[in-house]
Amino acid sequence: MKNVNNDFRHQSLQDRDTIADLLSSLQQGLKKGTLKFSDEDNAITLKPSGLLSLTIDASSNNELNVLDVRITWQGGKPNKLKKELKVSTS
């Protein structure tokens, strides 16, 4: 069943390797300019183009670690925020 509001939200428990595979699929979709999301309840296709805004929030405490990644864009309107981001694996 497709959601008429063009909203998609999915939440589930996955292992680290599965999430890495999903992020790899997101990377490929961004490069191709088409992102398709679906589960048993909803489906949506997004077509990112132009300049995209990237927001990363990370926090850690004794009980909960959180990583939020948000990518937004508007049709044809460039976002003027441009800061260098470095991501390290070590």
mmCIF file with all atom_site columns, C-alpha atoms in Angstrom:
data_model
loop_
_atom_site.group_PDB
_atom_site.id
_atom_site.type_symbol
_atom_site.label_atom_id
_atom_site.label_alt_id
_atom_site.label_comp_id
_atom_site.label_asym_id
_atom_site.label_entity_id
_atom_site.label_seq_id
_atom_site.pdbx_PDB_ins_code
_atom_site.Cartn_x
_atom_site.Cartn_y
_atom_site.Cartn_z
_atom_site.occupancy
_atom_site.B_iso_or_equiv
_atom_site.pdbx_formal_charge
_atom_site.auth_seq_id
_atom_site.auth_comp_id
_atom_site.auth_asym_id
_atom_site.auth_atom_id
_atom_site.pdbx_PDB_model_num
ATOM 1  C CA . MET A 1 1  ? 0.000  0.000  0.000   1.00 0.00 ? 1  MET A CA 1
ATOM 2  C CA . LYS A 1 2  ? 1.538  3.332  -1.013  1.00 0.00 ? 2  LYS A CA 1
ATOM 3  C CA . ASN A 1 3  ? 1.314  6.354  1.218   1.00 0.00 ? 3  ASN A CA 1
ATOM 4  C CA . VAL A 1 4  ? -0.544 9.206  -0.528  1.00 0.00 ? 4  VAL A CA 1
ATOM 5  C CA . ASN A 1 5  ? 1.375  11.926 1.334   1.00 0.00 ? 5  ASN A CA 1
ATOM 6  C CA . ASN A 1 6  ? 4.669  10.927 -0.267  1.00 0.00 ? 6  ASN A CA 1
ATOM 7  C CA . ASP A 1 7  ? 6.165  10.272 3.160   1.00 0.00 ? 7  ASP A CA 1
ATOM 8  C CA . PHE A 1 8  ? 8.240  7.215  3.974   1.00 0.00 ? 8  PHE A CA 1
ATOM 9  C CA . ARG A 1 9  ? 9.564  6.137  7.351   1.00 0.00 ? 9  ARG A CA 1
ATOM 10 C CA . HIS A 1 10 ? 11.159 2.831  8.234   1.00 0.00 ? 10 HIS A CA 1
ATOM 11 C CA . GLN A 1 11 ? 12.500 1.707  11.594  1.00 0.00 ? 11 GLN A CA 1
ATOM 12 C CA . SER A 1 12 ? 13.983 -1.695 12.361  1.00 0.00 ? 12 SER A CA 1
ATOM 13 C CA . LEU A 1 13 ? 16.827 -3.430 14.168  1.00 0.00 ? 13 LEU A CA 1
ATOM 14 C CA . GLN A 1 14 ? 19.684 -4.410 11.836  1.00 0.00 ? 14 GLN A CA 1
ATOM 15 C CA . ASP A 1 15 ? 23.260 -5.543 12.352  1.00 0.00 ? 15 ASP A CA 1
ATOM 16 C CA . ARG A 1 16 ? 26.177 -3.283 11.470  1.00 0.00 ? 16 ARG A CA 1
ATOM 17 C CA . ASP A 1 17 ? 26.962 -5.060 8.180   1.00 0.00 ? 17 ASP A CA 1
ATOM 18 C CA . THR A 1 18 ? 23.374 -4.789 6.957   1.00 0.00 ? 18 THR A CA 1
ATOM 19 C CA . ILE A 1 19 ? 23.289 -1.066 7.745   1.00 0.00 ? 19 ILE A CA 1
ATOM 20 C CA . ALA A 1 20 ? 26.612 -0.622 5.918   1.00 0.00 ? 20 ALA A CA 1
ATOM 21 C CA . ASP A 1 21 ? 25.056 -2.360 2.872   1.00 0.00 ? 21 ASP A CA 1
ATOM 22 C CA . LEU A 1 22 ? 22.024 -0.053 3.043   1.00 0.00 ? 22 LEU A CA 1
ATOM 23 C CA . LEU A 1 23 ? 24.296 3.003  3.240   1.00 0.00 ? 23 LEU A CA 1
ATOM 24 C CA . SER A 1 24 ? 26.201 1.701  0.216   1.00 0.00 ? 24 SER A CA 1
ATOM 25 C CA . SER A 1 25 ? 22.898 1.463  -1.684  1.00 0.00 ? 25 SER A CA 1
ATOM 26 C CA . LEU A 1 26 ? 22.125 5.056  -0.658  1.00 0.00 ? 26 LEU A CA 1
ATOM 27 C CA . GLN A 1 27 ? 25.522 6.103  -1.992  1.00 0.00 ? 27 GLN A CA 1
ATOM 28 C CA . GLN A 1 28 ? 24.881 4.426  -5.333  1.00 0.00 ? 28 GLN A CA 1
ATOM 29 C CA . GLY A 1 29 ? 21.401 5.931  -5.568  1.00 0.00 ? 29 GLY A CA 1
ATOM 30 C CA . LEU A 1 30 ? 22.732 9.420  -4.840  1.00 0.00 ? 30 LEU A CA 1
ATOM 31 C CA . LYS A 1 31 ? 25.349 9.052  -7.569  1.00 0.00 ? 31 LYS A CA 1
ATOM 32 C CA . LYS A 1 32 ? 22.690 7.884  -10.058 1.00 0.00 ? 32 LYS A CA 1
ATOM 33 C CA . GLY A 1 33 ? 20.207 10.568 -8.995  1.00 0.00 ? 33 GLY A CA 1
ATOM 34 C CA . THR A 1 34 ? 17.434 8.163  -7.967  1.00 0.00 ? 34 THR A CA 1
ATOM 35 C CA . LEU A 1 35 ? 16.653 6.837  -4.499  1.00 0.00 ? 35 LEU A CA 1
ATOM 36 C CA . LYS A 1 36 ? 13.916 4.224  -4.140  1.00 0.00 ? 36 LYS A CA 1
ATOM 37 C CA . PHE A 1 37 ? 12.674 3.211  -0.702  1.00 0.00 ? 37 PHE A CA 1
ATOM 38 C CA . SER A 1 38 ? 10.077 0.566  0.067   1.00 0.00 ? 38 SER A CA 1
ATOM 39 C CA . ASP A 1 39 ? 8.880  -1.809 2.744   1.00 0.00 ? 39 ASP A CA 1
ATOM 40 C CA . GLU A 1 40 ? 5.666  -3.751 3.219   1.00 0.00 ? 40 GLU A CA 1
ATOM 41 C CA . ASP A 1 41 ? 3.739  -0.540 4.083   1.00 0.00 ? 41 ASP A CA 1
ATOM 42 C CA . ASN A 1 42 ? 5.115  2.272  1.915   1.00 0.00 ? 42 ASN A CA 1
ATOM 43 C CA . ALA A 1 43 ? 7.203  3.184  -1.105  1.00 0.00 ? 43 ALA A CA 1
ATOM 44 C CA . ILE A 1 44 ? 8.746  6.413  -2.380  1.00 0.00 ? 44 ILE A CA 1
ATOM 45 C CA . THR A 1 45 ? 11.142 7.470  -5.127  1.00 0.00 ? 45 THR A CA 1
ATOM 46 C CA . LEU A 1 46 ? 13.298 10.571 -4.681  1.00 0.00 ? 46 LEU A CA 1
ATOM 47 C CA . LYS A 1 47 ? 15.376 12.255 -7.370  1.00 0.00 ? 47 LYS A CA 1
ATOM 48 C CA . PRO A 1 48 ? 18.071 14.383 -5.736  1.00 0.00 ? 48 PRO A CA 1
ATOM 49 C CA . SER A 1 49 ? 19.677 16.962 -7.995  1.00 0.00 ? 49 SER A CA 1
ATOM 50 C CA . GLY A 1 50 ? 21.641 20.176 -7.760  1.00 0.00 ? 50 GLY A CA 1
ATOM 51 C CA . LEU A 1 51 ? 23.274 21.097 -4.487  1.00 0.00 ? 51 LEU A CA 1
ATOM 52 C CA . LEU A 1 52 ? 22.269 19.017 -1.492  1.00 0.00 ? 52 LEU A CA 1
ATOM 53 C CA . SER A 1 53 ? 22.392 20.069 2.148   1.00 0.00 ? 53 SER A CA 1
ATOM 54 C CA . LEU A 1 54 ? 24.079 17.556 4.483   1.00 0.00 ? 54 LEU A CA 1
ATOM 55 C CA . THR A 1 55 ? 23.543 17.621 8.261   1.00 0.00 ? 55 THR A CA 1
ATOM 56 C CA . ILE A 1 56 ? 25.222 15.107 10.566  1.00 0.00 ? 56 ILE A CA 1
ATOM 57 C CA . ASP A 1 57 ? 24.460 14.935 14.282  1.00 0.00 ? 57 ASP A CA 1
ATOM 58 C CA . ALA A 1 58 ? 26.371 12.513 16.498  1.00 0.00 ? 58 ALA A CA 1
ATOM 59 C CA . SER A 1 59 ? 26.131 12.042 20.248  1.00 0.00 ? 59 SER A CA 1
ATOM 60 C CA . SER A 1 60 ? 27.303 9.496  22.769  1.00 0.00 ? 60 SER A CA 1
ATOM 61 C CA . ASN A 1 61 ? 26.612 8.843  26.422  1.00 0.00 ? 61 ASN A CA 1
ATOM 62 C CA . ASN A 1 62 ? 26.773 5.773  28.641  1.00 0.00 ? 62 ASN A CA 1
ATOM 63 C CA . GLU A 1 63 ? 23.399 4.387  27.583  1.00 0.00 ? 63 GLU A CA 1
ATOM 64 C CA . LEU A 1 64 ? 22.719 5.618  24.058  1.00 0.00 ? 64 LEU A CA 1
ATOM 65 C CA . ASN A 1 65 ? 24.733 6.465  20.961  1.00 0.00 ? 65 ASN A CA 1
ATOM 66 C CA . VAL A 1 66 ? 23.031 8.339  18.127  1.00 0.00 ? 66 VAL A CA 1
ATOM 67 C CA . LEU A 1 67 ? 24.042 9.125  14.548  1.00 0.00 ? 67 LEU A CA 1
ATOM 68 C CA . ASP A 1 68 ? 21.552 11.140 12.492  1.00 0.00 ? 68 ASP A CA 1
ATOM 69 C CA . VAL A 1 69 ? 22.286 11.833 8.833   1.00 0.00 ? 69 VAL A CA 1
ATOM 70 C CA . ARG A 1 70 ? 19.966 14.184 6.965   1.00 0.00 ? 70 ARG A CA 1
ATOM 71 C CA . ILE A 1 71 ? 20.203 15.090 3.295   1.00 0.00 ? 71 ILE A CA 1
ATOM 72 C CA . THR A 1 72 ? 17.853 17.744 1.946   1.00 0.00 ? 72 THR A CA 1
ATOM 73 C CA . TRP A 1 73 ? 17.435 19.597 -1.338  1.00 0.00 ? 73 TRP A CA 1
ATOM 74 C CA . GLN A 1 74 ? 15.029 21.894 -3.106  1.00 0.00 ? 74 GLN A CA 1
ATOM 75 C CA . GLY A 1 75 ? 14.292 21.890 -6.788  1.00 0.00 ? 75 GLY A CA 1
ATOM 76 C CA . GLY A 1 76 ? 16.767 24.252 -8.427  1.00 0.00 ? 76 GLY A CA 1
ATOM 77 C CA . LYS A 1 77 ? 17.475 26.413 -5.376  1.00 0.00 ? 77 LYS A CA 1
ATOM 78 C CA . PRO A 1 78 ? 21.147 26.157 -4.346  1.00 0.00 ? 78 PRO A CA 1
ATOM 79 C CA . ASN A 1 79 ? 21.923 26.088 -0.645  1.00 0.00 ? 79 ASN A CA 1
ATOM 80 C CA . LYS A 1 80 ? 24.706 28.519 0.308   1.00 0.00 ? 80 LYS A CA 1
ATOM 81 C CA . LEU A 1 81 ? 25.996 26.528 3.300   1.00 0.00 ? 81 LEU A CA 1
ATOM 82 C CA . LYS A 1 82 ? 29.298 24.933 2.320   1.00 0.00 ? 82 LYS A CA 1
ATOM 83 C CA . LYS A 1 83 ? 31.622 23.691 5.054   1.00 0.00 ? 83 LYS A CA 1
ATOM 84 C CA . GLU A 1 84 ? 34.328 21.067 4.769   1.00 0.00 ? 84 GLU A CA 1
ATOM 85 C CA . LEU A 1 85 ? 33.483 17.769 6.498   1.00 0.00 ? 85 LEU A CA 1
ATOM 86 C CA . LYS A 1 86 ? 36.026 15.121 7.412   1.00 0.00 ? 86 LYS A CA 1
ATOM 87 C CA . VAL A 1 87 ? 34.922 11.587 8.302   1.00 0.00 ? 87 VAL A CA 1
ATOM 88 C CA . SER A 1 88 ? 37.509 9.202  9.725   1.00 0.00 ? 88 SER A CA 1
ATOM 89 C CA . THR A 1 89 ? 37.428 5.461  10.316  1.00 0.00 ? 89 THR A CA 1
ATOM 90 C CA . SER A 1 90 ? 40.011 5.566  13.088  1.00 0.00 ? 90 SER A CA 1
#
